[in-house]
Short mmCIF file of C-alpha atoms in Angstrom, two decimals:
data_model
loop_
_atom_site.label_atom_id
_atom_site.label_comp_id
_atom_site.label_asym_id
_atom_site.label_seq_id
_atom_site.Cartn_x
_atom_site.Cartn_y
_atom_site.Cartn_z
CA MET L 5 7.07 -10.18 0.57
CA ALA L 6 3.24 -9.98 -0.86
CA LEU L 7 3.57 -13.70 -2.31
CA ALA L 8 4.79 -15.05 0.56
CA LEU L 9 1.37 -14.60 2.67
CA PRO L 10 -1.46 -17.12 2.45
CA GLU L 11 -3.38 -17.15 -0.90
CA VAL L 12 -2.25 -14.27 -2.26
CA THR L 13 -2.30 -13.57 -6.20
CA GLN L 14 -0.72 -11.32 -8.30
CA ALA L 15 -2.33 -9.44 -11.48
CA GLU L 16 -2.03 -6.57 -13.15
CA ARG L 17 -4.54 -3.47 -13.11
CA HIS L 18 -4.14 -0.44 -14.64
CA GLY L 19 -0.85 -1.51 -16.04
CA SER L 20 0.51 -1.87 -12.56
CA ARG L 21 1.61 -4.91 -10.38
CA THR L 22 -1.55 -5.63 -7.61
CA TRP L 23 -1.18 -8.45 -5.07
CA LEU L 24 -4.55 -9.81 -3.89
CA ALA L 25 -5.96 -11.63 -1.03
CA ALA L 26 -9.15 -13.76 -1.86
CA GLY L 27 -9.59 -11.19 -4.64
CA LYS L 28 -9.11 -7.74 -2.57
CA ALA L 29 -6.01 -6.05 -3.50
CA PHE L 30 -4.19 -4.90 -0.51
CA ALA L 31 -0.85 -3.67 -2.09
CA TRP L 32 -0.12 -2.00 -5.93
CA GLU L 33 2.25 -0.43 -7.76
CA ARG L 34 0.98 3.38 -7.76
CA PRO L 35 3.13 5.68 -10.19
CA PHE L 36 1.81 9.38 -10.07
CA SER L 37 -0.83 10.27 -12.63
CA LYS L 38 -0.36 13.97 -14.44
CA ALA L 39 -2.77 14.92 -12.01
CA ASP L 40 -1.10 13.68 -8.94
CA LEU L 41 2.25 15.58 -10.29
CA ARG L 42 0.44 18.79 -10.65
CA ARG L 43 -1.07 18.67 -6.98
CA PHE L 44 2.93 18.64 -5.64
CA GLY L 45 3.18 22.26 -7.58
CA ASP L 46 6.57 23.28 -6.94
CA GLN L 47 7.54 20.40 -4.52
CA ALA L 48 9.30 17.83 -6.28
CA PRO L 49 7.04 14.48 -5.80
CA PRO L 50 8.72 11.32 -4.20
CA ASP L 51 11.13 9.32 -6.94
CA GLY L 52 11.41 6.11 -7.45
CA PRO L 53 8.94 3.11 -7.16
CA ILE L 54 5.95 3.88 -4.75
CA LEU L 55 3.80 1.12 -3.36
CA ALA L 56 0.09 1.82 -2.20
CA VAL L 57 -0.51 -0.73 0.57
CA ARG L 58 -4.21 -1.02 2.19
CA VAL L 59 -4.57 -0.13 6.20
CA ALA L 60 -7.40 -1.34 8.23
CA ASP L 61 -9.07 2.18 8.53
CA LEU L 62 -8.59 5.96 8.40
CA GLY L 63 -7.69 6.32 12.05
CA GLU L 64 -4.75 3.75 11.37
CA LYS L 65 -3.74 5.74 8.13
CA ASP L 66 -3.57 8.73 10.16
CA ALA L 67 -1.39 6.99 12.97
CA MET L 68 0.80 6.19 10.48
CA ILE L 69 1.22 9.39 8.94
CA ALA L 70 1.17 10.98 12.23
CA ALA L 71 4.34 8.59 12.94
CA GLY L 72 6.46 10.58 10.69
CA ALA L 73 8.31 7.75 8.55
CA PRO L 74 9.82 9.57 5.96
CA ALA L 75 8.67 6.53 3.76
CA VAL L 76 5.12 6.79 4.30
CA PHE L 77 2.71 9.45 3.03
CA THR L 78 -0.35 10.26 1.22
CA ILE L 79 -1.53 12.44 -1.54
CA PRO L 80 -4.92 14.28 -1.96
CA HIS L 81 -6.40 11.32 -4.19
CA PHE L 82 -6.32 8.86 -1.28
CA ASP L 83 -7.98 11.36 1.04
CA GLY L 84 -10.98 9.42 2.87
CA TYR L 85 -9.41 5.86 1.78
CA SER L 86 -7.85 3.79 4.05
CA ALA L 87 -4.45 3.27 2.10
CA ILE L 88 -1.02 4.70 2.40
CA LEU L 89 1.89 5.22 -0.35
CA ILE L 90 5.39 4.20 0.27
CA GLN L 91 8.51 5.51 -1.43
CA LEU L 92 10.22 1.87 -1.56
CA SER L 93 13.54 3.62 -1.75
CA ARG L 94 13.01 4.62 1.58
CA ILE L 95 11.80 1.97 3.82
CA ASP L 96 13.95 -0.86 5.45
CA GLY L 97 12.80 -4.47 4.89
CA GLN L 98 11.18 -5.14 7.85
CA ALA L 99 9.49 -2.14 7.89
CA LEU L 100 8.25 -2.83 4.37
CA ARG L 101 7.41 -6.63 5.14
CA ASP L 102 4.88 -5.48 8.31
CA ALA L 103 3.23 -2.82 5.93
CA ILE L 104 2.48 -5.16 3.38
CA THR L 105 1.33 -7.91 6.15
CA ASP L 106 -0.80 -5.34 7.85
CA GLY L 107 -2.29 -4.67 4.07
CA TRP L 108 -2.61 -8.24 3.63
CA LEU L 109 -4.73 -8.81 7.11
CA ALA L 110 -6.87 -5.77 6.56
CA CYS L 111 -8.04 -7.39 3.38
CA ALA L 112 -7.86 -11.03 3.77
CA PRO L 113 -10.90 -13.42 4.85
CA PRO L 114 -11.03 -14.18 8.59
CA ARG L 115 -10.35 -18.18 7.29
CA LEU L 116 -7.00 -16.83 6.48
CA THR L 117 -6.35 -14.17 9.12
CA ASP L 118 -7.16 -16.28 11.96
CA GLY L 119 -4.98 -19.00 11.02
CA PHE L 120 -1.91 -16.54 10.49
CA ARG L 121 -2.53 -14.67 13.66
CA ALA L 122 -2.88 -17.71 15.70
CA SER L 123 0.62 -19.20 14.21
#
């Protein structure tokens, strides 16, 4: 889905696939670190692959979390950072496509986003 957007490249950062728009990461695989897992305490962390996706700002992040979609969440490591986490096994294709597109729109330069929005 990410590679279908204009001028997206895929790279590897910290051992995980990352998708970039004009050199800026807008989506990346985000396995939990040992510190993340400790923060879950007795609560089981979301299972399966996790994707981190940028959002326009913290207000959008808060709104997406408040909407209560079961696949969308955050962790303390992302406090103050405009990105959400998505449990891929719990999100439908259209919602994932929308989140990835929004992440791309938040990071891609205007020369790309203006034309994309117009089409």
